Amino acid sequence: MELLSGGEMIAKALEDEGVEYIFGYPGGAVLHIYDALFKTCKVPHVLVRHEQAATHAADGYARATGKPGVVLVTSGPGATNAITGIATAYMDSIPMVVLSGQVATHLIGEDAFQETDMVGISRPIVKHSFMVRHAEDIPATIKKAFHIATTGRPGPVVIDIPKDCTRPDAKFEYHYPDNVKLRSYAPAQRGHTGQIRKAAKLLLSAKRPVIYAGGGVILGESSELLTTLARTLNYPVTNTLMGLGAYPATDRQFLGMLGMHGFYEANMAMHHSDVILAVGARFDDRVTNTVSRFCPGAKIIHIDIDPTSISKTVAADIPIVGPVQSVLEDLLDIIGSLQDKDAQQPDTGALGRWWQQIEEWRAKHGLWTGRRYGESDRIMPQQVIESLYRVTGGDAYVTSDVGQHQMFAAQYYKFDKPRRWINSGGLGTMGFGLPAAMGVKLAFPDMDVACVTGEGSIQMNIQELSTCKQYSTPIKIINLRNNYLGMVKQWQDMQYEGRYAMSTYEDSLPDFIKLVESYGHVGIQVTRLEELDQRMEEAFAMKDRLVFLDIFIDPMEHVYPMHVAPNGAMKDMWLSKNERT
Amino acid sequence: MRRIISILLENEPGALSRVIGLFSQRGYNIETLNVAPTEDLTLSRLTLTTTGDDKTMEQITKQLNKLVDVVKLVDLSEGAHIERDLMLIKVRASGTMRDEIKRTTDIFRGQIVDVGPNTYTIQLTGTGEKLDSFVAAMAEADILEVVRSGVAGISRGEKVLRL
Ligand SMILES: Cc1cc2nc3c(=O)[nH]c(=O)nc-3n(C[C@H](O)[C@H](O)[C@H](O)COP(=O)(O)OP(=O)(O)OC[C@H]3O[C@@H](n4cnc5c(N)ncnc54)[C@H](O)[C@@H]3O)c2cc1C
Ligand SMILES: Cc1ncc(C[n+]2csc(CCOP(=O)(O)OP(=O)(O)O)c2C)c(N)n1
Ligand SMILES: [Mg+2]
């Protein structure tokens, strides 16, 4: 057996765990670890320019690959800078392991230099956390952390490591365990067969069914099963913002996203349904609108691996706790045997009428058919996303920041595959897009990676242009330039009579073209609609350059549909500035 | 409705703060809390009482179970159980009150565990309700200090909470 120091054990354990990238930033408390990485570790380390970006890059990597992201930061300010990114990953159930340095054990509690209680600060935003007490515990702790982060409902795990536990002169026998035993942690492996049978019967008896699928389908690698189920039954499917790509967006049965900025036909179908199959979705308030008015005629089947997601906001009639994959397999089996043996079939007459109704909704207000923009001679944000879609053949990884541009990207880029749409849904973290795109590009260097952003969001982590230079990550940044904190402005237009309290920057925006050029990248300004496609193509043709497209759009455009609030139901929507359901 | 939740918790540093943090973070209230080691050194036993409607209670138990440090959990109030709270109460005991307090203590089957020239310290165990009524019965006396352990509870009969 090898004798290794604490620092070396960390380096070795990350290798043994199959980690592909470490995203991090050094400092006093982690210097032993960095020295060990430098001397021995085969895992490449990506030096970001701010620890928040390390967490978002690891997060983007995790969302695109399905593998856990790994972050290494120092104590004190390094650790606190990582907090926003940990919370972002936590809210969207993203697997991540964060190693944070801590002051030496004998200094803990003394307000030592760069001491902060990382386990305490991060407690409400982690799936679990560990504080290393003895260096020899390091391999087992790392193994446990990866196990917890990646199984069940995934999430971030923090390991806080006091400096003395990584000393180079104290060596220990190193052994990386093959598996972990945790007596108090056992995520569900299968759904309850009785419940699944009940669900199958209810589904087959539905007259106006909808499948409401969320991020859990992607996290649980079950897009194909979901698609099979939907096609078998010929039932319509809607996805949450986090679920986009779980069902192919170009498919006839897809109704688009649902919720606050969901498609008209998706929200109408939900409201009028009699049976909702919720899969890996958590009835978020951005989806349900007023809970007491949520889908009054619907019976709800809810499949989720985390019991706390079930009946938290909306009560489920048939709860099924289990991994979406095995539950959908069982459900398909049971549906199959019910159809064969008992000749239970979906009510095709009712289903036909339901589809007819849906097609009417679609024809009336569907985003992709009855578009209402185009009255302005400015570039409309929707057109930018459509151009992006065309130029990338619908096959890019698209990250986004938070705001109107995020919603336009979600509505207009038709994601046919899971893990292609990478955004912060639960926390809504501005500044996520650029570092996340970096993480995605490192994972898939040969793929197109676009970051759809706004001039507000991009400035929250713009320093990462330097990291992109250092590691040659030629992503394309699509800046939907409206010169406003657009989403804030939209609310101020709608609810505060257009009083733009702190949602403009006056004359203070940088010249983004010069700015990106100073980092060694390419900047292109686009102001006319006629040149949009051509510039987009030029940008993507530059395979090995980071290109920043600064696209001046109509600043007055709003995102529609938009749920009417407060007290609205799913069906209550603004469809344009002066039109509502 | 009032509930008594009993938990076997990993005896790890920080485990208790995860339980307490959960309550404040999610806006649940804790009325009493009692924690102590068990015969198994790796586990602590924690009993807490809380109130909430059925929906809230369902979330509380699910959220608690989700904590990696929570090994096992039972809602004692769902079945027959025994609950005990321990109270130490120090009262001014002089003049005629001295006898009066002694009598009331006997009626409640309490014990005077410390006697001073002008004070009594009384120990009393029982349900929270019983302790409340004792305090009420002491209304005439001058109460100097009240310490309560919070409820500890256990199921009746064969039912056990263990690994
Ligand atoms: C500006 C803005 C606007 C927004 N507008 C909308 C909107 O209009 N519509 C919308 O939908 N969202 C919107 N959101 C996002 C919203 O806030 C939520 O993040 C989102 O709705 C949650 O998606 P989800 O229900 O799919 O759950 P996720 O957050 O993706 O959660 C996944 C669920 O699946 C479960 N799960 C995980 N793995 C598995 C597995 N293997 N098996 C089974 N279950 C599993 C988890 O336990 C969890 O319950 C908006 C966000 C922002 C920032
Ligand atoms: C870190 C953070 N701070 C504040 C907000 C609130 N917020 C949501 S959208 C938005 C405006 C975003 O502006 P921009 O990036 O220009 O995008 P636009 O809406 O104009 O497309 C703000 C301030 C947030 N989501 N995240
Ligand atoms: Mg903007």
Tab-separated table of C-alpha atoms in Angstrom, chain B residues 9-163:
chain	number	residue	atom	x	y	z
B	9	LEU	CA	-29.371	10.609	14.992
B	10	GLU	CA	-25.783	9.931	14.001
B	11	ASN	CA	-23.633	11.046	16.892
B	12	GLU	CA	-21.598	13.295	14.583
B	13	PRO	CA	-20.551	16.907	15.068
B	14	GLY	CA	-22.971	19.148	13.236
B	15	ALA	CA	-25.773	16.582	13.086
B	16	LEU	CA	-27.914	18.434	15.604
B	17	SER	CA	-27.488	21.730	13.776
B	18	ARG	CA	-28.855	20.107	10.624
B	19	VAL	CA	-32.030	19.146	12.468
B	20	ILE	CA	-32.471	22.528	14.120
B	21	GLY	CA	-31.501	24.355	10.939
B	22	LEU	CA	-34.161	22.488	9.001
B	23	PHE	CA	-36.857	23.801	11.309
B	24	SER	CA	-35.817	27.449	11.135
B	25	GLN	CA	-34.999	27.299	7.425
B	26	ARG	CA	-38.422	25.941	6.501
B	27	GLY	CA	-40.424	27.912	9.026
B	28	TYR	CA	-41.489	24.971	11.206
B	29	ASN	CA	-41.653	25.474	14.946
B	30	ILE	CA	-40.044	23.405	17.667
B	31	GLU	CA	-41.741	23.528	21.054
B	32	THR	CA	-39.449	21.280	23.027
B	33	LEU	CA	-36.234	19.521	22.176
B	34	ASN	CA	-34.362	16.880	24.071
B	35	VAL	CA	-31.121	15.192	22.962
B	36	ALA	CA	-28.828	12.735	24.706
B	37	PRO	CA	-26.534	9.824	23.883
B	38	THR	CA	-27.910	6.276	23.800
B	39	GLU	CA	-26.462	2.901	24.794
B	40	ASP	CA	-25.007	2.795	21.277
B	41	LEU	CA	-22.223	5.389	21.312
B	42	THR	CA	-22.618	6.144	17.625
B	43	LEU	CA	-26.199	7.322	18.062
B	44	SER	CA	-28.034	10.058	19.904
B	45	ARG	CA	-31.721	9.977	20.628
B	46	LEU	CA	-33.574	13.177	19.971
B	47	THR	CA	-37.170	13.868	20.869
B	48	LEU	CA	-38.915	16.998	19.720
B	49	THR	CA	-42.427	18.276	19.948
B	50	THR	CA	-43.929	20.445	17.272
B	51	THR	CA	-47.301	21.522	15.987
B	52	GLY	CA	-48.671	21.725	12.497
B	53	ASP	CA	-51.478	20.530	10.263
B	54	ASP	CA	-51.238	17.129	8.573
B	55	LYS	CA	-49.661	18.545	5.438
B	56	THR	CA	-46.940	20.362	7.388
B	57	MET	CA	-46.297	17.308	9.556
B	58	GLU	CA	-45.915	15.151	6.470
B	59	GLN	CA	-43.326	17.573	5.085
B	60	ILE	CA	-41.507	17.791	8.423
B	61	THR	CA	-41.117	14.030	8.726
B	62	LYS	CA	-40.110	13.679	5.082
B	63	GLN	CA	-37.579	16.482	5.328
B	64	LEU	CA	-36.123	15.059	8.539
B	65	ASN	CA	-35.844	11.595	7.008
B	66	LYS	CA	-34.008	13.119	4.075
B	67	LEU	CA	-31.172	14.362	6.308
B	68	VAL	CA	-28.271	11.969	5.906
B	69	ASP	CA	-27.573	12.090	9.659
B	70	VAL	CA	-31.095	10.978	10.567
B	71	VAL	CA	-30.926	7.200	10.885
B	72	LYS	CA	-34.495	6.489	11.977
B	73	LEU	CA	-37.536	8.475	12.874
B	74	VAL	CA	-40.902	7.797	14.441
B	75	ASP	CA	-43.896	9.972	15.148
B	76	LEU	CA	-44.728	8.758	18.651
B	77	SER	CA	-48.037	10.545	18.676
B	78	GLU	CA	-49.315	8.154	16.008
B	79	GLY	CA	-49.542	5.331	18.558
B	80	ALA	CA	-49.679	4.572	22.273
B	81	HIS	CA	-46.654	6.074	23.945
B	82	ILE	CA	-45.180	7.381	27.154
B	83	GLU	CA	-43.888	10.910	27.385
B	84	ARG	CA	-41.972	12.443	30.226
B	85	ASP	CA	-40.723	15.903	30.903
B	86	LEU	CA	-38.495	16.605	33.887
B	87	MET	CA	-38.844	19.894	35.751
B	88	LEU	CA	-36.679	21.474	38.410
B	89	ILE	CA	-38.398	24.412	40.002
B	90	LYS	CA	-36.972	26.687	42.656
B	91	VAL	CA	-39.471	28.574	44.795
B	92	ARG	CA	-39.312	30.971	47.700
B	93	ALA	CA	-40.347	28.881	50.715
B	94	SER	CA	-40.739	30.772	53.917
B	95	GLY	CA	-43.413	31.272	56.552
B	96	THR	CA	-46.719	29.564	55.934
B	97	MET	CA	-45.870	28.975	52.268
B	98	ARG	CA	-43.280	26.384	53.287
B	99	ASP	CA	-45.929	23.864	54.338
B	100	GLU	CA	-48.277	24.803	51.584
B	101	ILE	CA	-45.631	24.137	48.943
B	102	LYS	CA	-44.696	20.851	50.533
B	103	ARG	CA	-48.342	19.732	50.419
B	104	THR	CA	-48.823	20.668	46.783
B	105	THR	CA	-45.572	18.918	45.904
B	106	ASP	CA	-46.792	15.732	47.588
B	107	ILE	CA	-50.111	15.869	45.774
B	108	PHE	CA	-48.233	16.047	42.457
B	109	ARG	CA	-45.832	13.361	43.671
B	110	GLY	CA	-42.893	15.681	43.284
B	111	GLN	CA	-39.769	15.595	45.404
B	112	ILE	CA	-38.020	18.380	47.192
B	113	VAL	CA	-34.431	17.790	46.143
B	114	ASP	CA	-32.797	20.796	47.726
B	115	VAL	CA	-33.765	22.643	50.869
B	116	GLY	CA	-32.500	26.075	51.779
B	117	PRO	CA	-33.475	28.333	54.688
B	118	ASN	CA	-35.797	30.247	52.360
B	119	THR	CA	-36.044	28.106	49.229
B	120	TYR	CA	-37.131	24.723	48.009
B	121	THR	CA	-36.037	23.099	44.783
B	122	ILE	CA	-38.637	20.656	43.605
B	123	GLN	CA	-38.222	17.917	41.053
B	124	LEU	CA	-41.219	16.737	39.125
B	125	THR	CA	-41.620	14.392	36.186
B	126	GLY	CA	-44.593	13.733	34.004
B	127	THR	CA	-46.272	14.873	30.870
B	128	GLY	CA	-45.895	18.473	29.829
B	129	GLU	CA	-49.493	19.015	30.898
B	130	LYS	CA	-48.874	17.786	34.418
B	131	LEU	CA	-45.880	20.075	34.780
B	132	ASP	CA	-47.942	22.982	33.511
B	133	SER	CA	-50.626	22.336	36.085
B	134	PHE	CA	-48.046	22.133	38.841
B	135	VAL	CA	-46.694	25.526	37.827
B	136	ALA	CA	-50.278	26.818	37.840
B	137	ALA	CA	-50.830	25.352	41.288
B	138	MET	CA	-47.764	27.254	42.478
B	139	ALA	CA	-49.341	30.542	41.444
B	140	GLU	CA	-49.428	31.772	45.032
B	141	ALA	CA	-45.759	30.982	45.593
B	142	ASP	CA	-42.860	33.071	44.458
B	143	ILE	CA	-41.295	31.065	41.620
B	144	LEU	CA	-37.584	31.839	41.292
B	145	GLU	CA	-36.520	29.538	38.477
B	146	VAL	CA	-38.002	26.878	36.213
B	147	VAL	CA	-35.924	24.387	34.209
B	148	ARG	CA	-37.490	21.739	32.018
B	149	SER	CA	-35.795	18.997	30.044
B	150	GLY	CA	-38.309	18.973	27.225
B	151	VAL	CA	-40.248	15.855	26.367
B	152	ALA	CA	-38.535	12.498	26.078
B	153	GLY	CA	-40.754	9.777	24.703
B	154	ILE	CA	-40.985	6.080	23.958
B	155	SER	CA	-43.640	3.814	22.407
B	156	ARG	CA	-45.634	1.453	24.553
B	157	GLY	CA	-45.455	-2.311	24.160
B	158	GLU	CA	-43.381	-4.195	21.617
B	159	LYS	CA	-42.743	-1.277	19.320
B	160	VAL	CA	-39.122	-0.079	19.429
B	161	LEU	CA	-37.027	2.556	17.689
B	162	ARG	CA	-33.643	0.988	17.030
B	163	LEU	CA	-31.398	-0.051	14.176
